XYZ file of C-alpha atoms in Angstrom:
445
model
C -9.292 43.860 11.088
C -5.822 43.132 9.741
C -6.728 43.137 6.015
C -3.163 42.857 4.720
C -2.487 39.724 6.768
C -5.804 38.193 5.674
C -5.019 38.818 1.989
C -1.541 37.324 2.348
C -2.941 34.179 3.958
C -5.566 33.826 1.210
C -2.901 34.055 -1.492
C -0.693 31.453 0.194
C -3.627 29.106 0.637
C -4.643 29.473 -3.005
C -1.214 29.267 -4.654
C 0.711 26.980 -2.300
C -2.294 24.960 -1.080
C -1.263 25.576 2.526
C -4.170 25.724 4.965
C -4.783 28.925 6.924
C -4.724 27.055 10.210
C -1.165 25.937 9.524
C -0.177 29.518 8.762
C -1.840 30.791 11.941
C 0.155 28.248 13.942
C 3.344 29.414 12.197
C 2.613 33.038 13.154
C 1.948 32.073 16.762
C 5.226 30.167 16.963
C 7.113 33.060 15.393
C 5.754 35.497 17.978
C 6.717 33.146 20.789
C 10.219 32.910 19.305
C 10.440 36.706 19.134
C 9.408 37.007 22.782
C 12.010 34.462 23.818
C 14.729 36.351 21.947
C 13.582 39.672 23.386
C 12.973 38.682 27.017
C 15.209 35.637 27.310
C 12.277 33.292 28.072
C 8.722 32.803 26.869
C 7.306 30.145 29.186
C 4.559 32.467 30.423
C 3.807 34.108 27.060
C 0.522 33.400 25.290
C -0.519 34.302 21.738
C -4.123 34.570 20.592
C -5.117 35.151 16.964
C -8.664 35.762 15.797
C -9.184 33.443 12.798
C -11.882 35.715 11.358
C -10.288 39.163 11.648
C -6.586 38.145 11.892
C -6.213 40.433 14.920
C -3.677 39.025 17.342
C -2.869 39.576 21.002
C 0.400 38.715 22.760
C 0.438 38.777 26.552
C 2.475 37.474 29.456
C 1.035 35.920 32.588
C 2.673 37.536 35.631
C 2.225 36.997 39.354
C 1.293 40.095 41.408
C 3.804 40.844 44.174
C 3.212 43.269 47.172
C 5.924 45.760 46.264
C 8.490 46.509 43.585
C 11.362 45.286 45.786
C 9.659 41.888 46.015
C 9.850 41.378 42.252
C 12.730 38.978 41.635
C 12.034 38.235 37.956
C 10.281 41.019 36.031
C 9.445 38.590 33.234
C 7.390 36.400 35.556
C 6.365 38.874 38.317
C 4.857 42.349 38.635
C 4.385 44.691 41.544
C 0.895 45.417 42.915
C 1.264 49.085 41.982
C 1.983 48.297 38.356
C -0.710 45.635 38.290
C -3.322 48.157 39.507
C -2.559 50.291 36.438
C -3.610 47.366 34.243
C -6.518 46.197 36.370
C -7.947 47.983 39.401
C -9.163 44.617 40.729
C -5.650 43.154 40.961
C -4.590 41.644 44.282
C -1.393 40.131 45.640
C -0.941 36.579 44.415
C -3.207 36.963 41.371
C -2.071 36.103 37.832
C -2.512 39.078 35.580
C -2.228 39.319 31.808
C 0.281 41.924 30.672
C 0.038 42.802 26.988
C 3.268 42.697 24.973
C 3.641 45.133 22.072
C 5.261 43.394 19.128
C 6.507 46.776 17.913
C 8.880 46.830 20.849
C 10.762 43.801 19.552
C 14.259 44.441 18.320
C 15.545 43.921 14.796
C 17.077 40.520 15.561
C 13.934 39.219 17.255
C 11.829 40.386 14.324
C 14.162 38.755 11.818
C 14.057 35.478 13.723
C 10.257 35.581 13.757
C 10.246 36.128 10.012
C 12.584 33.172 9.476
C 10.312 30.927 11.551
C 7.321 31.811 9.361
C 9.230 31.298 6.106
C 10.666 27.994 7.304
C 7.210 26.742 8.202
C 5.846 27.801 4.814
C 8.662 25.940 3.003
C 8.116 22.800 5.056
C 4.383 22.826 4.413
C 4.916 23.473 0.727
C 7.226 20.426 0.442
C 4.758 18.357 2.447
C 1.871 19.345 0.170
C 3.854 18.482 -2.964
C 4.974 15.160 -1.490
C 1.413 14.172 -0.558
C 0.134 15.260 -3.950
C 2.554 13.072 -5.904
C 2.567 10.236 -3.377
C -1.098 9.743 -4.233
C -0.082 9.415 -7.909
C 2.522 6.744 -7.205
C 2.102 3.754 -9.578
C 0.228 5.987 -12.008
C 0.972 7.756 -15.299
C 1.489 11.524 -15.486
C 2.442 13.940 -18.242
C 5.688 15.854 -17.891
C 7.843 18.276 -19.831
C 11.463 17.421 -20.617
C 13.725 20.063 -19.065
C 17.328 19.075 -19.592
C 19.755 16.164 -19.786
C 21.826 15.537 -16.660
C 24.492 13.216 -17.994
C 22.580 10.131 -19.076
C 19.599 11.013 -16.898
C 16.742 13.300 -17.876
C 15.069 15.914 -15.659
C 11.311 16.115 -16.228
C 9.023 18.821 -14.855
C 5.706 17.426 -13.611
C 4.171 20.796 -12.771
C 4.947 21.491 -9.111
C 7.923 19.160 -8.829
C 10.774 17.769 -10.898
C 11.200 14.061 -11.573
C 14.258 12.088 -12.645
C 14.188 9.616 -15.533
C 17.283 7.495 -14.983
C 19.186 5.735 -17.751
C 17.971 2.291 -16.632
C 14.331 3.385 -16.981
C 14.751 4.834 -20.476
C 13.785 2.946 -23.629
C 16.761 2.330 -25.861
C 16.469 4.370 -29.021
C 14.188 7.041 -27.569
C 15.518 10.595 -27.626
C 13.739 13.525 -26.016
C 14.292 17.191 -26.711
C 13.808 19.950 -24.117
C 10.196 21.260 -23.841
C 8.884 17.966 -25.275
C 5.817 16.536 -23.502
C 5.924 12.830 -22.595
C 4.006 10.417 -20.386
C 5.916 8.667 -17.612
C 5.100 6.094 -14.930
C 5.826 7.171 -11.339
C 7.861 4.411 -9.683
C 8.254 5.905 -6.201
C 8.111 9.185 -4.305
C 10.570 9.794 -1.461
C 10.431 12.603 1.080
C 13.838 14.234 1.569
C 15.004 17.376 3.422
C 15.354 19.110 0.053
C 11.835 18.176 -1.029
C 10.179 15.171 -2.636
C 12.325 12.998 -4.898
C 10.310 11.424 -7.714
C 11.602 8.547 -9.840
C 9.788 7.816 -13.098
C 10.019 5.161 -15.810
C 9.319 4.664 -19.510
C 10.069 0.924 -19.541
C 7.722 -0.405 -16.840
C 4.946 -2.761 -18.111
C 2.426 -0.893 -15.956
C 2.945 2.152 -18.211
C 1.208 0.307 -21.052
C -1.529 -0.899 -18.720
C -2.237 2.616 -17.422
C -2.289 4.002 -20.951
C -4.931 1.448 -21.920
C -6.944 2.338 -18.817
C -6.951 6.001 -19.797
C -7.686 5.313 -23.473
C -10.215 2.443 -23.280
C -13.459 3.269 -21.481
C -14.363 -0.393 -20.983
C -11.144 -1.006 -19.039
C -11.642 2.110 -16.930
C -15.170 1.124 -15.867
C -14.155 -2.501 -15.214
C -16.053 -4.188 -18.054
C -12.780 -5.335 -19.632
C -9.860 -6.428 -17.467
C -6.182 -6.704 -18.383
C -5.300 -10.079 -16.884
C -1.617 -10.206 -17.790
C 1.003 -8.156 -19.571
C 4.498 -8.873 -20.870
C 6.715 -6.175 -22.303
C 10.079 -5.698 -23.936
C 10.281 -1.923 -23.899
C 10.809 -0.311 -27.270
C 10.108 -3.504 -29.198
C 6.907 -5.406 -28.429
C 4.235 -5.832 -25.765
C 1.683 -8.613 -25.335
C -1.410 -8.154 -23.216
C -4.165 -10.666 -22.380
C -7.629 -9.202 -21.847
C -10.852 -10.627 -20.459
C -14.420 -9.304 -20.626
C -16.836 -9.558 -17.688
C -19.690 -8.866 -20.103
C -20.273 -11.619 -22.701
C -21.657 -9.021 -25.109
C -18.400 -7.029 -25.114
C -15.461 -8.186 -27.204
C -12.370 -7.390 -25.087
C -9.930 -7.356 -28.011
C -12.199 -5.214 -30.149
C -12.735 -2.749 -27.307
C -8.981 -2.296 -26.893
C -8.417 -1.934 -30.627
C -11.141 0.634 -31.188
C -12.704 1.633 -34.460
C -10.130 1.373 -37.224
C -7.517 0.820 -34.524
C -7.932 4.347 -33.162
C -7.476 3.456 -29.493
C -4.476 1.187 -29.797
C -2.810 3.454 -32.371
C -2.926 6.350 -29.886
C -1.015 4.203 -27.396
C 1.451 3.009 -30.052
C 2.147 6.645 -30.969
C 2.826 7.517 -27.320
C 5.232 4.568 -27.073
C 7.059 5.734 -30.219
C 5.988 2.840 -32.451
C 6.262 -0.042 -29.991
C 4.293 -3.036 -31.293
C 1.355 -4.252 -29.221
C -0.295 -7.681 -29.464
C -3.719 -8.047 -27.815
C -5.000 -11.576 -27.193
C -7.942 -13.129 -25.372
C -7.383 -14.446 -21.860
C -8.545 -18.005 -21.184
C -8.660 -19.953 -17.918
C -7.717 -23.077 -19.871
C -3.900 -23.036 -20.044
C -3.884 -24.710 -23.456
C -6.139 -22.075 -24.961
C -4.195 -19.278 -23.274
C -0.841 -20.504 -24.586
C -2.296 -20.881 -28.063
C -3.570 -17.303 -27.973
C -0.314 -16.010 -26.503
C 1.722 -17.469 -29.389
C -0.388 -15.506 -31.873
C -0.099 -14.990 -34.831
C 1.396 -18.483 -35.253
C -0.915 -21.466 -35.836
C -0.770 -24.254 -33.283
C -1.221 -27.978 -33.952
C -1.221 -29.192 -30.333
C -0.542 -27.934 -26.793
C 0.327 -30.203 -23.857
C 0.219 -28.041 -20.704
C 1.055 -29.135 -17.166
C -0.429 -26.636 -14.659
C 1.424 -28.224 -11.728
C 4.887 -27.896 -13.252
C 3.957 -24.726 -15.176
C 5.432 -26.182 -18.344
C 3.950 -26.597 -21.804
C 4.998 -28.471 -24.919
C 3.755 -26.947 -28.158
C 3.681 -28.493 -31.632
C 3.450 -26.199 -34.664
C 3.504 -26.859 -38.416
C 6.992 -27.019 -39.907
C 6.549 -23.807 -41.858
C 5.252 -21.983 -38.720
C 8.179 -22.755 -36.393
C 10.098 -19.537 -37.008
C 6.927 -17.461 -36.751
C 5.960 -19.072 -33.432
C 9.367 -18.475 -31.895
C 9.800 -15.003 -33.374
C 12.824 -12.863 -33.992
C 15.563 -13.870 -31.544
C 12.934 -15.893 -29.660
C 10.919 -12.806 -28.778
C 7.417 -14.154 -29.534
C 7.926 -17.309 -27.473
C 9.693 -15.393 -24.702
C 6.840 -12.885 -24.336
C 4.263 -15.684 -24.495
C 6.080 -17.452 -21.634
C 6.012 -14.272 -19.518
C 2.376 -13.617 -20.374
C 1.171 -17.080 -19.387
C 3.689 -17.913 -16.664
C 4.510 -21.224 -18.369
C 7.873 -22.459 -19.601
C 7.100 -23.162 -23.244
C 8.988 -25.685 -25.389
C 8.166 -25.406 -29.096
C 8.887 -27.997 -31.762
C 7.797 -28.488 -35.333
C 5.785 -31.533 -36.348
C 8.889 -33.144 -37.839
C 10.864 -32.724 -34.623
C 7.910 -33.750 -32.442
C 7.678 -37.218 -33.993
C 10.752 -38.434 -32.086
C 10.564 -36.092 -29.063
C 9.157 -37.479 -25.768
C 6.156 -35.576 -24.484
C 5.229 -34.075 -27.846
C 3.110 -37.018 -29.064
C -0.418 -37.952 -28.142
C 0.671 -41.580 -27.611
C 3.029 -40.525 -24.793
C 0.058 -39.561 -22.662
C -2.234 -42.405 -23.761
C 0.386 -45.042 -22.891
C 0.834 -43.511 -19.442
C -2.895 -43.736 -18.722
C -3.478 -40.043 -19.179
C -6.731 -40.525 -21.011
C -8.259 -37.533 -19.283
C -5.300 -35.308 -20.073
C -6.653 -33.544 -23.120
C -9.968 -32.827 -21.430
C -8.342 -31.458 -18.274
C -5.380 -29.543 -19.637
C -6.399 -28.875 -23.206
C -5.264 -30.364 -26.503
C -5.639 -28.519 -29.761
C -5.202 -29.595 -33.340
C -5.121 -27.235 -36.298
C -6.189 -24.357 -34.044
C -5.767 -20.684 -34.761
C -4.699 -18.157 -32.149
C -7.002 -15.237 -31.685
C -5.502 -11.772 -31.415
C -4.325 -8.731 -33.305
C -0.900 -7.437 -34.233
C -0.645 -3.713 -34.811
C 2.567 -3.470 -36.768
C 4.468 -5.022 -39.600
C 5.723 -8.576 -39.030
C 9.329 -8.680 -37.976
C 10.030 -11.571 -40.290
C 11.495 -14.964 -39.518
C 14.964 -15.327 -38.088
C 17.275 -18.003 -36.753
C 16.077 -19.178 -33.342
C 18.781 -21.630 -32.343
C 19.625 -19.453 -29.334
C 16.153 -19.636 -27.785
C 16.107 -21.630 -24.556
C 13.884 -24.672 -24.674
C 13.269 -24.374 -28.390
C 15.027 -27.657 -29.213
C 17.107 -28.626 -32.200
C 15.405 -27.360 -35.323
C 16.881 -29.871 -37.754
C 15.114 -32.776 -39.364
C 15.028 -35.820 -37.093
C 17.068 -38.772 -38.234
C 15.108 -41.726 -39.529
C 12.018 -39.606 -40.068
C 9.341 -41.306 -42.139
C 6.002 -39.992 -43.225
C 3.163 -41.631 -41.303
C 0.804 -43.799 -43.251
C -2.205 -41.784 -42.177
C -2.344 -38.041 -41.537
C -4.170 -38.520 -38.257
C -1.229 -40.272 -36.587
C 0.903 -38.370 -34.073
C 3.358 -36.081 -35.778
C 1.658 -36.280 -39.150
C 0.439 -33.140 -40.765
C -1.910 -33.056 -43.688
C -1.017 -30.321 -46.138
C -3.952 -28.038 -46.996
C -5.483 -28.564 -50.389
C -3.640 -26.524 -52.999
C -0.744 -25.852 -50.672
C 2.625 -25.368 -52.355
C 5.964 -25.139 -50.594
C 7.359 -21.613 -51.077
C 10.655 -21.492 -52.896
C 12.559 -19.620 -50.207
C 11.200 -21.604 -47.254
C 9.421 -20.157 -44.250
C 10.682 -16.630 -44.888
C 8.102 -16.164 -47.644
C 5.177 -17.232 -45.445
C 2.526 -14.613 -44.830
C -0.030 -15.117 -42.107
C -3.619 -15.152 -43.299
C -5.320 -16.623 -40.236
C -7.813 -15.184 -37.781
C -5.276 -12.738 -36.387
C -5.288 -9.739 -38.749
C -2.208 -7.592 -38.904
C -2.489 -3.839 -38.426
C 0.133 -1.498 -39.710
C 0.688 1.708 -37.889
């Protein structure tokens, strides 16, 4: 038994995850290559290796000729006299197996055989690594930051290196060498120099995969993430749905005292995450998506994928968000183009009044598409409010100035009218002093 060869194959199989059968084939090919270099041809050479003992036999099939002078090619033919020395039963015309001693190979032939084995081992090693990480494509893995290559970052994933390009980095994030981070594998390519792995820190699926690993209910399928919208480094909104009526999807994602969502926020370096309930009714969904702002009415058109939203005057800036971020993420989350106006602006804006739909014989509109008055969006915000800012640049947000000729309606129930809550006082500094106290509690990291 060739114990040394057996031990070497066991080590390669264990460390490189290369199967023994592949290595046996590499050895057979290397011996054939050595024979070809030594004899000039190897068409009649056969190699047999015992898979249990690792003993190998190399032989050439030669035709028996009557006499030595009849042998034209000694590689393919052998005289009867020489054949009788190998087998006493040999006859003219028979094919006899002549053993080849590998020790007789020259230095060059041996070196070539060695190169064939090493080349095969390298190819199989690259193939194993490629297959291993190809299975993890579209998944999250943990890597160690190695070094900065210009504006790109090299990350070691264990058996292979990945590249985090500048376009897939979150603005403001800085990583030091040896730091451990989680990345999302975008794609794995097989190249002659080995697998090329591209990873991302900005992809929305990164947040989704982190929730799947952190929240047991999502992993087992009880809670499903229906939609996700992300602005990397700033804020993410996700809509969740529970297949079990006894399981609160938002509460499951938040965890006790916010433990689950805070772990994800820490991994994302403080990125804010809003979790809202998914609803098949587009009006309800849009209302939830605009959380934490209160909504007076939603007029959604599923065919055109557009929605007109009316909010209280003092909630307009909160609904739109800083630089239009809240409304922009809500539009991505729901797939609707959302136009938001305050009650004052909605009085003279077509499509924002109940009468517009009643006059056009849309009596069934509110039942079919959803119409909400004085509703509150459900959801949680796990960070400090960003405050209210100027939103004139937000597309579809309208002109946020008081409409000309505006008059208070005689009764609060008329379209555009808004009845102030009892004891409500206008804050001195306008909407900037408003603090949300609705059903959507605010969590600070």
